[in-house]
Coordinates of C-alpha atoms in Angstrom, one line a residue:
Chain A
M244 CA 0.0 0.0 0.0
S245 CA 1.3 3.4 -0.9
S246 CA 2.7 5.0 2.3
S247 CA 0.5 8.1 1.7
I248 CA -2.6 6.1 2.5
K249 CA -2.9 6.1 6.2
T250 CA -6.3 7.7 6.6
V251 CA -9.5 6.0 5.6
G252 CA -12.9 7.6 5.5
F253 CA -15.7 5.2 6.3
I254 CA -19.4 5.7 5.3
G255 CA -22.2 3.5 6.6
T256 CA -21.6 1.9 10.0
G257 CA -24.5 -0.5 10.0
L258 CA -24.6 -4.2 10.8
M259 CA -21.8 -5.0 8.4
G260 CA -20.0 -1.6 8.2
L261 CA -19.4 -1.2 12.0
P262 CA -17.3 -4.4 12.4
M263 CA -15.5 -3.7 9.2
A264 CA -14.6 -0.2 10.3
K265 CA -13.4 -1.6 13.7
N266 CA -11.1 -4.0 11.9
I267 CA -9.7 -1.2 9.7
L268 CA -9.1 0.9 12.9
S269 CA -7.4 -2.1 14.7
K270 CA -4.9 -2.4 11.8
R271 CA -3.5 1.1 12.6
F272 CA -5.3 3.0 9.9
K273 CA -6.6 6.4 11.0
L274 CA -10.3 6.3 10.6
N275 CA -12.7 9.1 9.7
V276 CA -16.4 8.2 10.0
W277 CA -19.7 9.5 8.8
N278 CA -23.1 7.9 9.1
R279 CA -26.6 9.0 8.4
T280 CA -27.6 8.0 12.0
P281 CA -24.7 9.6 14.0
D282 CA -25.3 7.6 17.2
K283 CA -24.0 4.4 15.4
T284 CA -20.5 6.0 15.2
S285 CA -20.0 6.6 19.0
E286 CA -18.4 3.2 19.5
L287 CA -15.8 3.9 16.8
Q288 CA -15.3 7.4 18.3
K289 CA -14.4 5.8 21.6
K290 CA -11.8 3.6 19.9
G291 CA -10.1 6.7 18.3
A292 CA -12.0 7.4 15.1
K293 CA -12.8 10.9 14.1
V294 CA -16.5 11.4 13.5
F295 CA -17.6 14.0 10.9
K296 CA -21.0 15.7 11.0
D297 CA -20.7 16.9 7.5
I298 CA -19.8 14.4 4.8
K299 CA -18.0 17.1 2.9
D300 CA -15.4 17.3 5.6
L301 CA -14.9 13.6 5.6
V302 CA -14.3 13.6 1.9
Q303 CA -11.8 16.4 2.1
N304 CA -9.9 14.7 4.9
S305 CA -9.7 11.1 3.6
K306 CA -7.4 9.9 0.8
V307 CA -9.4 6.7 0.6
I308 CA -13.2 6.5 1.2
V309 CA -14.9 3.2 1.9
S310 CA -18.7 2.9 1.8
M311 CA -21.0 0.1 3.0
L312 CA -24.6 1.1 2.3
A313 CA -28.0 -0.5 2.1
N314 CA -28.9 -0.5 -1.6
D315 CA -28.4 0.9 -5.1
D316 CA -30.4 4.1 -4.5
V317 CA -28.6 4.9 -1.3
C318 CA -25.2 4.2 -3.0
K319 CA -26.0 6.6 -5.9
A320 CA -27.4 9.2 -3.6
I321 CA -24.4 9.2 -1.3
L322 CA -21.5 8.5 -3.7
I323 CA -22.7 10.5 -6.8
K324 CA -24.6 13.3 -5.2
K325 CA -23.0 13.9 -1.8
I326 CA -19.4 12.8 -2.3
Q327 CA -18.5 13.3 -5.9
P328 CA -18.8 17.1 -5.9
Y329 CA -16.0 17.3 -3.2
L330 CA -13.6 14.7 -4.6
K331 CA -10.2 15.6 -5.9
K332 CA -7.9 13.9 -8.4
G333 CA -6.2 10.8 -7.0
Q334 CA -8.7 10.1 -4.3
I335 CA -10.0 6.5 -4.2
V336 CA -13.6 5.5 -3.5
I337 CA -14.3 1.8 -2.6
D338 CA -17.9 0.8 -2.5
M339 CA -18.2 -2.4 -0.6
S340 CA -22.0 -2.5 -0.7
S341 CA -23.8 -5.0 -2.9
T342 CA -25.3 -3.3 -6.0
T343 CA -26.1 -4.1 -9.6
Q344 CA -23.3 -4.0 -12.2
N345 CA -25.0 -1.0 -13.8
T346 CA -24.9 1.0 -10.6
A347 CA -21.2 0.3 -10.2
L348 CA -20.6 1.4 -13.8
E349 CA -22.7 4.6 -13.2
I350 CA -20.8 5.5 -10.0
G351 CA -17.4 4.7 -11.7
K352 CA -18.3 7.0 -14.6
A353 CA -19.4 9.9 -12.3
L354 CA -16.2 9.7 -10.2
K355 CA -14.0 9.6 -13.3
K356 CA -15.1 13.1 -14.1
K357 CA -13.2 14.2 -11.0
K358 CA -10.2 12.0 -11.9
A359 CA -10.9 10.0 -8.7
S360 CA -10.6 6.2 -8.8
F361 CA -13.4 3.8 -8.1
L362 CA -13.4 0.1 -7.0
D363 CA -16.5 -1.9 -6.5
A364 CA -15.7 -4.4 -3.8
P365 CA -18.8 -6.3 -2.4
V366 CA -18.3 -9.0 0.2
S367 CA -19.4 -12.4 1.2
G368 CA -19.3 -13.8 4.7
G369 CA -22.0 -12.0 6.6
T370 CA -21.7 -10.3 10.0
I371 CA -19.5 -13.1 11.3
G372 CA -17.0 -12.6 8.5
A373 CA -17.2 -8.9 9.1
E374 CA -16.4 -9.3 12.8
K375 CA -13.7 -11.9 12.4
G376 CA -12.1 -10.0 9.5
T377 CA -12.5 -13.0 7.2
L378 CA -14.7 -11.5 4.5
A379 CA -14.3 -12.6 0.9
I380 CA -13.9 -9.3 -1.0
M381 CA -14.5 -9.3 -4.8
V382 CA -12.9 -6.3 -6.5
G383 CA -13.6 -4.7 -9.8
G384 CA -11.8 -1.6 -11.2
E385 CA -8.2 -0.7 -12.1
K386 CA -5.7 -3.4 -11.1
K387 CA -3.2 -0.7 -10.1
I388 CA -5.6 0.9 -7.6
F389 CA -6.5 -2.5 -6.2
N390 CA -2.8 -3.2 -5.5
N391 CA -2.5 0.2 -3.8
V392 CA -5.2 -0.6 -1.3
M393 CA -4.4 -4.3 -0.7
L394 CA -3.4 -3.7 2.9
L395 CA -6.7 -2.0 3.6
F396 CA -8.6 -4.9 2.2
K397 CA -6.4 -7.3 4.2
S398 CA -7.7 -5.7 7.4
M399 CA -11.2 -6.9 6.6
G400 CA -10.6 -10.3 4.9
T401 CA -9.3 -11.8 1.6
A402 CA -9.6 -9.7 -1.5
I403 CA -9.2 -10.9 -5.1
Y404 CA -9.2 -8.7 -8.3
V405 CA -11.8 -10.1 -10.6
G406 CA -11.9 -7.6 -13.5
K407 CA -12.8 -4.1 -14.6
T408 CA -15.4 -1.8 -13.0
G409 CA -18.6 -3.6 -12.2
C410 CA -16.9 -7.0 -12.1
G411 CA -16.8 -7.1 -8.3
Q412 CA -20.6 -6.9 -8.4
V413 CA -20.7 -9.6 -11.1
A414 CA -18.7 -11.8 -8.8
K415 CA -21.0 -11.1 -5.9
L416 CA -24.0 -12.1 -8.1
A417 CA -22.2 -15.3 -9.0
N418 CA -21.6 -15.9 -5.3
Q419 CA -25.3 -15.3 -4.5
T420 CA -26.3 -17.6 -7.3
I421 CA -24.5 -20.4 -5.4
V422 CA -25.7 -19.3 -2.0
G423 CA -29.4 -19.1 -3.0
I424 CA -29.4 -22.4 -4.9
S425 CA -27.3 -24.1 -2.2
I426 CA -29.8 -23.1 0.5
G427 CA -32.5 -24.8 -1.7
A428 CA -30.2 -27.9 -2.1
V429 CA -29.7 -28.2 1.7
S430 CA -33.4 -27.7 2.3
E431 CA -34.5 -30.5 -0.1
A432 CA -31.8 -32.9 1.2
L433 CA -32.8 -32.5 4.8
I434 CA -36.5 -32.7 3.9
L435 CA -35.8 -36.0 2.1
A436 CA -33.6 -37.4 4.9
E437 CA -36.2 -36.7 7.6
A438 CA -39.2 -38.0 5.6
A439 CA -37.4 -41.2 4.7
G440 CA -36.7 -41.9 8.4
A441 CA -33.0 -40.9 8.9
D442 CA -31.9 -38.6 11.7
P443 CA -31.5 -35.3 9.9
K444 CA -29.0 -33.9 12.4
A445 CA -26.7 -37.0 11.9
V446 CA -27.2 -36.7 8.2
R447 CA -26.0 -33.1 8.2
E448 CA -23.1 -34.0 10.4
I449 CA -21.8 -36.7 8.1
M450 CA -22.5 -34.8 4.9
L451 CA -20.2 -32.0 6.2
H452 CA -17.3 -34.5 5.8
G453 CA -18.0 -35.3 2.1
F454 CA -18.6 -33.5 -1.2
A455 CA -21.8 -31.9 0.1
G456 CA -20.0 -30.1 2.8
G457 CA -19.5 -26.3 3.0
P458 CA -20.6 -23.1 4.8
I459 CA -24.2 -23.3 3.6
L460 CA -24.7 -26.9 5.0
K461 CA -22.8 -25.8 8.1
N462 CA -24.6 -22.6 8.9
H463 CA -27.9 -22.7 7.1
G464 CA -28.3 -26.4 7.6
L465 CA -27.9 -25.8 11.4
R466 CA -30.5 -23.0 11.2
I467 CA -32.9 -25.3 9.5
L468 CA -32.4 -28.1 12.0
T469 CA -32.7 -25.8 15.1
K470 CA -35.6 -23.9 13.5
N471 CA -33.6 -20.7 13.9
F472 CA -34.9 -18.3 11.2
K473 CA -34.0 -15.1 13.0
P474 CA -32.4 -13.2 10.0
G475 CA -28.7 -13.0 9.2
G476 CA -29.5 -12.5 5.5
K477 CA -33.2 -11.9 4.9
A478 CA -35.3 -13.9 2.5
S479 CA -36.4 -10.6 0.9
T480 CA -32.7 -9.7 0.3
Q481 CA -32.0 -13.1 -1.2
L482 CA -35.0 -12.5 -3.5
K483 CA -33.6 -9.1 -4.5
D484 CA -30.3 -10.9 -5.3
M485 CA -32.1 -13.6 -7.3
N486 CA -34.1 -11.0 -9.3
N487 CA -30.8 -9.2 -10.0
I488 CA -29.2 -12.5 -11.1
I489 CA -32.0 -13.2 -13.5
A490 CA -32.0 -9.6 -14.8
T491 CA -28.3 -9.7 -15.4
A492 CA -28.7 -13.1 -17.1
K493 CA -31.3 -11.6 -19.4
K494 CA -29.0 -8.7 -20.2
Y495 CA -26.4 -11.2 -21.4
K496 CA -29.0 -13.4 -23.1
L497 CA -28.3 -16.3 -20.7
N498 CA -30.7 -19.1 -19.7
L499 CA -30.0 -20.2 -16.1
P500 CA -32.7 -22.7 -15.4
I501 CA -31.8 -23.6 -11.8
A502 CA -31.4 -19.9 -10.7
K503 CA -34.8 -19.2 -12.4
K504 CA -36.5 -22.0 -10.4
V505 CA -34.9 -20.8 -7.2
Q506 CA -35.9 -17.2 -7.9
E507 CA -39.5 -18.4 -8.3
L508 CA -39.3 -20.3 -5.0
Y509 CA -37.9 -17.2 -3.1
A510 CA -40.6 -15.0 -4.6
K511 CA -43.2 -17.5 -3.2
T512 CA -41.3 -17.7 0.1
V513 CA -41.5 -13.9 0.5
K514 CA -45.1 -13.8 -0.7
S515 CA -46.0 -16.5 2.0
G516 CA -45.1 -14.0 4.7
R517 CA -41.5 -15.0 5.3
A518 CA -39.8 -11.9 3.8
N519 CA -38.2 -10.9 7.1
L520 CA -37.0 -14.4 8.1
D521 CA -33.5 -15.6 7.3
H522 CA -33.1 -16.8 3.7
S523 CA -32.9 -20.3 5.0
A524 CA -36.7 -20.0 5.5
L525 CA -36.8 -21.2 1.9
Y526 CA -36.8 -24.6 3.7
L527 CA -40.2 -23.8 5.3
F528 CA -41.8 -22.9 2.0
I529 CA -40.5 -26.1 0.2
K530 CA -41.5 -28.2 3.2
A531 CA -45.0 -26.8 3.1
L532 CA -45.2 -27.7 -0.7
S533 CA -45.4 -31.4 0.2
R534 CA -48.4 -31.0 2.5
Q535 CA -50.6 -29.5 -0.2
Chain B
M297 CA -14.1 -52.7 18.3
S298 CA -14.6 -56.1 19.8
S299 CA -11.3 -57.9 20.1
S300 CA -12.7 -60.8 18.2
I301 CA -12.9 -58.8 15.0
K302 CA -9.5 -58.9 13.4
T303 CA -10.2 -60.4 10.1
V304 CA -12.2 -58.6 7.5
G305 CA -13.5 -60.1 4.2
F306 CA -13.6 -57.6 1.3
I307 CA -15.7 -58.1 -1.8
G308 CA -15.4 -55.8 -4.8
T309 CA -12.0 -54.3 -5.4
G310 CA -12.8 -51.8 -8.1
L311 CA -12.0 -48.1 -8.4
M312 CA -13.3 -47.3 -4.9
G313 CA -13.0 -50.8 -3.3
L314 CA -9.3 -51.3 -3.9
P315 CA -8.0 -48.2 -2.1
M316 CA -10.6 -48.8 0.7
A317 CA -9.3 -52.4 1.1
K318 CA -5.7 -51.1 1.2
N319 CA -6.5 -48.7 4.0
I320 CA -8.1 -51.5 6.0
L321 CA -5.0 -53.6 5.5
S322 CA -2.7 -50.8 6.5
K323 CA -4.6 -50.5 9.8
R324 CA -3.5 -54.0 10.8
F325 CA -6.6 -55.9 10.0
K326 CA -6.2 -59.2 8.4
L327 CA -7.8 -59.0 5.0
N328 CA -9.5 -61.7 3.0
V329 CA -10.4 -60.7 -0.5
W330 CA -12.7 -61.9 -3.3
N331 CA -13.5 -60.2 -6.6
R332 CA -15.4 -61.2 -9.7
T333 CA -12.3 -60.3 -11.8
P334 CA -9.5 -62.0 -9.8
D335 CA -6.6 -60.1 -11.3
K336 CA -7.7 -56.9 -9.5
T337 CA -6.8 -58.6 -6.2
S338 CA -3.1 -59.2 -6.9
E339 CA -1.9 -55.9 -5.5
L340 CA -3.7 -56.7 -2.2
Q341 CA -2.2 -60.2 -2.2
K342 CA 1.3 -58.7 -2.5
K343 CA 0.5 -56.5 0.6
G344 CA -0.5 -59.6 2.6
A345 CA -4.2 -60.1 1.9
K346 CA -5.5 -63.6 1.5
V347 CA -7.3 -64.1 -1.9
F348 CA -10.1 -66.6 -2.1
K349 CA -11.2 -68.1 -5.4
D350 CA -14.5 -69.3 -3.9
I351 CA -16.7 -66.7 -2.2
K352 CA -18.0 -69.4 0.2
D353 CA -14.5 -69.8 1.7
L354 CA -14.2 -66.0 2.2
V355 CA -17.6 -66.0 4.0
Q356 CA -16.6 -68.9 6.3
N357 CA -13.3 -67.3 7.2
S358 CA -14.4 -63.7 7.9
K359 CA -16.2 -62.4 11.0
V360 CA -17.0 -59.1 9.2
I361 CA -17.6 -58.8 5.4
V362 CA -17.4 -55.5 3.6
S363 CA -18.8 -55.1 0.1
M364 CA -18.2 -52.3 -2.5
L365 CA -20.2 -53.2 -5.6
A366 CA -21.5 -51.5 -8.8
N367 CA -25.3 -51.3 -8.4
D368 CA -28.4 -52.7 -6.7
D369 CA -28.6 -55.8 -8.9
V370 CA -25.0 -56.8 -8.2
C371 CA -25.5 -56.2 -4.5
K372 CA -28.5 -58.4 -4.3
A373 CA -26.9 -61.1 -6.5
I374 CA -23.8 -61.2 -4.4
L375 CA -25.1 -60.5 -0.9
I376 CA -28.4 -62.4 -1.0
K377 CA -27.7 -65.2 -3.4
K378 CA -23.9 -65.9 -3.0
I379 CA -23.2 -64.9 0.6
Q380 CA -26.3 -65.3 2.6
P381 CA -26.5 -69.1 2.3
Y382 CA -23.1 -69.5 4.1
L383 CA -23.5 -66.9 6.8
K384 CA -23.7 -67.9 10.5
K385 CA -25.2 -66.2 13.5
G386 CA -23.2 -63.2 14.6
Q387 CA -21.4 -62.4 11.4
I388 CA -21.6 -58.8 10.2
V389 CA -22.1 -57.7 6.6
I390 CA -21.4 -54.1 5.7
D391 CA -22.5 -52.9 2.3
M392 CA -20.7 -49.7 1.4
S393 CA -22.1 -49.6 -2.2
S394 CA -24.7 -47.0 -3.1
T395 CA -28.1 -48.5 -3.5
T396 CA -31.7 -47.6 -3.0
Q397 CA -33.2 -47.7 0.5
N398 CA -35.4 -50.6 -0.7
T399 CA -32.4 -52.7 -1.7
A400 CA -30.8 -52.1 1.7
L401 CA -34.0 -53.2 3.4
E402 CA -34.3 -56.3 1.2
I403 CA -30.7 -57.4 2.0
G404 CA -31.1 -56.6 5.7
K405 CA -34.2 -58.8 5.8
A406 CA -32.5 -61.8 4.0
L407 CA -29.5 -61.7 6.3
K408 CA -31.7 -61.5 9.4
K409 CA -32.9 -65.1 8.5
K410 CA -29.4 -66.3 9.3
K411 CA -29.2 -64.1 12.4
A412 CA -26.4 -62.2 10.8
S413 CA -26.2 -58.4 11.1
F414 CA -26.3 -55.9 8.3
L415 CA -25.2 -52.3 8.0
D416 CA -25.7 -50.1 4.9
A417 CA -22.8 -47.8 4.8
P418 CA -22.4 -45.8 1.5
V419 CA -19.7 -43.2 1.2
S420 CA -19.1 -39.8 -0.2
G421 CA -15.6 -38.4 -1.2
G422 CA -14.8 -40.2 -4.4
T423 CA -11.6 -42.1 -5.3
I424 CA -9.5 -39.3 -3.7
G425 CA -11.4 -39.8 -0.4
A426 CA -11.0 -43.6 -0.7
E427 CA -7.3 -43.3 -1.3
K428 CA -6.7 -40.8 1.5
G429 CA -8.9 -42.6 4.0
T430 CA -11.1 -39.5 4.3
L431 CA -14.4 -40.9 3.1
A432 CA -17.7 -39.7 4.7
I433 CA -19.4 -42.9 5.7
M434 CA -23.2 -42.9 6.4
V435 CA -24.3 -45.8 8.4
G436 CA -27.8 -47.4 8.8
G437 CA -28.6 -50.5 10.9
E438 CA -28.3 -51.4 14.6
K439 CA -26.4 -48.8 16.7
K440 CA -24.7 -51.6 18.7
I441 CA -23.3 -53.2 15.6
F442 CA -22.1 -49.8 14.3
N443 CA -20.2 -49.3 17.6
N444 CA -18.6 -52.7 17.2
V445 CA -17.1 -51.9 13.8
M446 CA -16.2 -48.3 14.5
L447 CA -12.4 -48.9 14.2
L448 CA -12.9 -50.6 10.8
F449 CA -14.8 -47.6 9.6
K450 CA -12.1 -45.3 11.0
S451 CA -9.5 -47.0 8.7
M452 CA -11.5 -45.6 5.7
G453 CA -12.8 -42.3 6.9
T454 CA -15.3 -40.7 9.2
A455 CA -18.5 -42.7 10.0
I456 CA -21.7 -41.4 11.6
Y457 CA -24.7 -43.5 12.5
V458 CA -27.8 -42.0 10.9
G459 CA -30.6 -44.4 11.7
K460 CA -32.1 -47.9 11.2
T461 CA -31.4 -50.2 8.2
G462 CA -31.7 -48.3 4.9
C463 CA -31.0 -44.9 6.5
G464 CA -27.3 -44.9 5.3
Q465 CA -28.7 -45.0 1.8
V466 CA -31.2 -42.3 2.6
A467 CA -28.3 -40.1 3.8
K468 CA -26.3 -40.8 0.6
L469 CA -29.4 -39.7 -1.4
A470 CA -29.5 -36.5 0.6
N471 CA -25.8 -36.1 0.0
Q472 CA -26.3 -36.6 -3.8
T473 CA -29.2 -34.1 -3.7
I474 CA -26.8 -31.4 -2.6
V475 CA -24.0 -32.6 -4.9
G476 CA -26.2 -32.7 -8.0
I477 CA -27.8 -29.3 -7.3
S478 CA -24.5 -27.7 -6.3
I479 CA -22.8 -28.7 -9.6
G480 CA -25.7 -26.9 -11.3
A481 CA -25.3 -23.9 -9.0
V482 CA -21.5 -23.6 -9.7
S483 CA -22.2 -24.0 -13.4
E484 CA -24.7 -21.2 -13.6
A485 CA -22.6 -18.9 -11.4
L486 CA -19.5 -19.4 -13.6
I487 CA -21.5 -19.0 -16.8
L488 CA -22.9 -15.7 -15.4
A489 CA -19.6 -14.4 -14.3
E490 CA -17.9 -15.1 -17.6
A491 CA -20.7 -13.7 -19.8
A492 CA -20.8 -10.5 -17.7
G493 CA -17.1 -9.8 -18.2
A494 CA -15.5 -11.0 -14.9
D495 CA -12.5 -13.4 -14.8
P496 CA -14.2 -16.7 -13.9
K497 CA -11.0 -18.1 -12.5
A498 CA -10.6 -15.2 -10.1
V499 CA -14.3 -15.3 -9.3
R500 CA -14.1 -19.0 -8.3
E501 CA -11.0 -18.3 -6.2
I502 CA -12.6 -15.5 -4.2
M503 CA -15.9 -17.4 -3.8
L504 CA -14.0 -20.2 -2.2
H505 CA -13.4 -17.8 0.7
G506 CA -17.1 -16.9 1.3
F507 CA -20.4 -18.6 1.9
A508 CA -20.3 -20.1 -1.6
G509 CA -17.2 -22.1 -0.9
G510 CA -17.0 -25.9 -0.6
P511 CA -15.8 -29.1 -2.2
I512 CA -18.0 -28.7 -5.3
L513 CA -16.8 -25.2 -6.1
K514 CA -13.3 -26.4 -5.4
N515 CA -13.2 -29.6 -7.4
H516 CA -16.0 -29.4 -10.0
G517 CA -15.5 -25.6 -10.4
L518 CA -11.9 -26.3 -11.3
R519 CA -12.9 -29.0 -13.7
I520 CA -15.3 -26.6 -15.4
L521 CA -12.7 -23.9 -15.7
T522 CA -10.0 -26.2 -17.0
K523 CA -12.5 -28.0 -19.3
N524 CA -11.5 -31.3 -17.7
F525 CA -14.6 -33.6 -18.0
K526 CA -12.7 -36.9 -17.8
P527 CA -15.0 -38.7 -15.4
G528 CA -14.6 -39.0 -11.6
G529 CA -18.3 -39.5 -11.1
K530 CA -20.1 -39.9 -14.4
A531 CA -23.1 -37.8 -15.6
S532 CA -25.0 -41.1 -16.1
T533 CA -24.4 -42.0 -12.5
Q534 CA -25.5 -38.6 -11.2
L535 CA -28.7 -39.1 -13.3
K536 CA -29.2 -42.5 -11.7
D537 CA -28.9 -40.7 -8.3
M538 CA -31.3 -37.9 -9.3
N539 CA -33.8 -40.5 -10.5
N540 CA -33.5 -42.4 -7.3
I541 CA -33.9 -39.1 -5.3
I542 CA -37.1 -38.2 -7.1
A543 CA -38.5 -41.8 -6.8
T544 CA -37.8 -41.8 -3.1
A545 CA -39.4 -38.3 -2.8
K546 CA -42.5 -39.8 -4.5
K547 CA -42.5 -42.7 -2.1
Y548 CA -42.8 -40.3 0.8
K549 CA -45.1 -37.9 -1.1
L550 CA -42.5 -35.1 -1.2
N551 CA -42.3 -32.2 -3.7
L552 CA -38.7 -31.3 -4.2
P553 CA -38.8 -28.7 -7.0
I554 CA -35.1 -27.9 -7.3
A555 CA -34.0 -31.6 -7.3
K556 CA -36.7 -32.2 -10.0
K557 CA -35.4 -29.4 -12.2
V558 CA -31.8 -30.7 -11.8
Q559 CA -33.0 -34.3 -12.6
E560 CA -34.5 -33.0 -15.9
L561 CA -31.2 -31.1 -16.7
Y562 CA -29.1 -34.3 -16.0
A563 CA -31.5 -36.3 -18.2
K564 CA -30.9 -33.8 -21.0
T565 CA -27.2 -33.7 -20.4
V566 CA -27.0 -37.5 -20.7
K567 CA -29.3 -37.5 -23.8
S568 CA -27.1 -34.9 -25.4
G569 CA -24.3 -37.4 -25.6
R570 CA -22.5 -36.5 -22.3
A571 CA -23.4 -39.7 -20.3
N572 CA -19.8 -40.8 -19.9
L573 CA -18.3 -37.4 -19.0
D574 CA -17.9 -36.2 -15.5
H575 CA -21.1 -35.0 -13.8
S576 CA -19.7 -31.5 -14.0
A577 CA -20.5 -31.7 -17.7
L578 CA -23.9 -30.4 -16.6
Y579 CA -22.1 -27.1 -17.2
L580 CA -21.7 -27.8 -20.9
F581 CA -25.4 -28.6 -21.3
I582 CA -26.5 -25.4 -19.4
K583 CA -24.0 -23.3 -21.3
A584 CA -25.4 -24.6 -24.6
L585 CA -28.9 -23.6 -23.6
S586 CA -28.1 -19.9 -23.9
R587 CA -26.9 -20.3 -27.5
Q588 CA -30.2 -21.6 -28.7

């Protein structure tokens, strides 16, 4: 990392952003913070972060700006309307929120007008990964800029460069394709095991040792077996991801039949009143299908 | 393991059976071997195994008999017709082949007539797992018998008791549900990433660090990216598994929409001339869908 980058501005200290910002701070970066709801920044302030009331001041005092925001509209409102006007040549904006590829391209274009650099760098790993500093970070933009901020990424997890602007978001969509479908796979496997008389807890346990193993069977499989649908990732968010996957597939004239089927199932899961449950509540919807 | 069990009879020294038998031998069990094609036993003979020409002699000289055979018909022909007549009270037969739940129940019933015990104990992990002794072994039958042969299982991998006779096969079906669907998930994710302009190799690499990670993305994802469809598990075998999953679902009046969709896709993959390619060749079929 270039020695000039010691100060990082962080925008969006929510469920994911707060632990990410803490990890940046603990790796001896100076941290500037701004959040729409200022009380969420107090914990960081106690740990030595400088809290700005005006986002303009944060922009003018941070070589690198990291954002972790709720959705595409918020990203565009903050990064293009509130931040872009104050950016100067050579500043780097890293959006770690999950957005569409198009939103990333739009932000990148707007920032280029100020000769500032942009990386789209969404993450996988949830709040646990954010807390432990073990996020998977998928980065699109200029390779040179990626190399310059590698140490910053390292404070939050493992980052890999996947292509030009927007490709970080594409990688996140690919990731969510696997996550959404895998939750369906684990759901149907456990429904089958239980109905056919096997102990589903033992079945999950032994499957973790073979080809079927992985984080979804481990985490979401456990949620299903313990009936813990208190949300980590919400079903409504997974539906948003699946819709985005199918829209992107359409854009590139792709036919993705399994993703399409899982999109339909998430739409029905949400419609059945399970929008605010964890995305593993897909299990509840599929299980109910067999009773009809 | 009961101290009386020092000698294991092994039947079926094929691609999976041979390395499994080697691991049993290396853990200081005495090994008796029989195979339909006798030349496949010569390597074990050199390592100290006793090769029997007549299966009757193997049965009469082995307290525990392990079988690893090709399919349901072969299992029934060997275990019920060739072995059962010579069994005596207290002998234990462990079928580690993958069969239907019904076949396991049928074999268990036939062996009970001789007061012999039966465990159905199919595996996941492929030839690599068989060689390394890291198979996931899913065991159905009497818990007491399972406990008695735990050390034997340990020589081949990790074994977990999942329920009464037939439940090992149910667990294997659950496992194959996840495997089949996950190969589809990885296929569609990589197709999307590549079409949308990201580097699919980098995307796979970073996804391995997040919730989408696991053995299917690792192994089959690599096969897809390196176009290596030389079979480990064949597409035709995965179709057999998917058919078996849907038939079992029907037996228990279950609606498993994602497994059903993946069954259809494997049927088309096989029909398109890819039966003898690796099951990851599902990718080739799905990719071709978008060009139509």
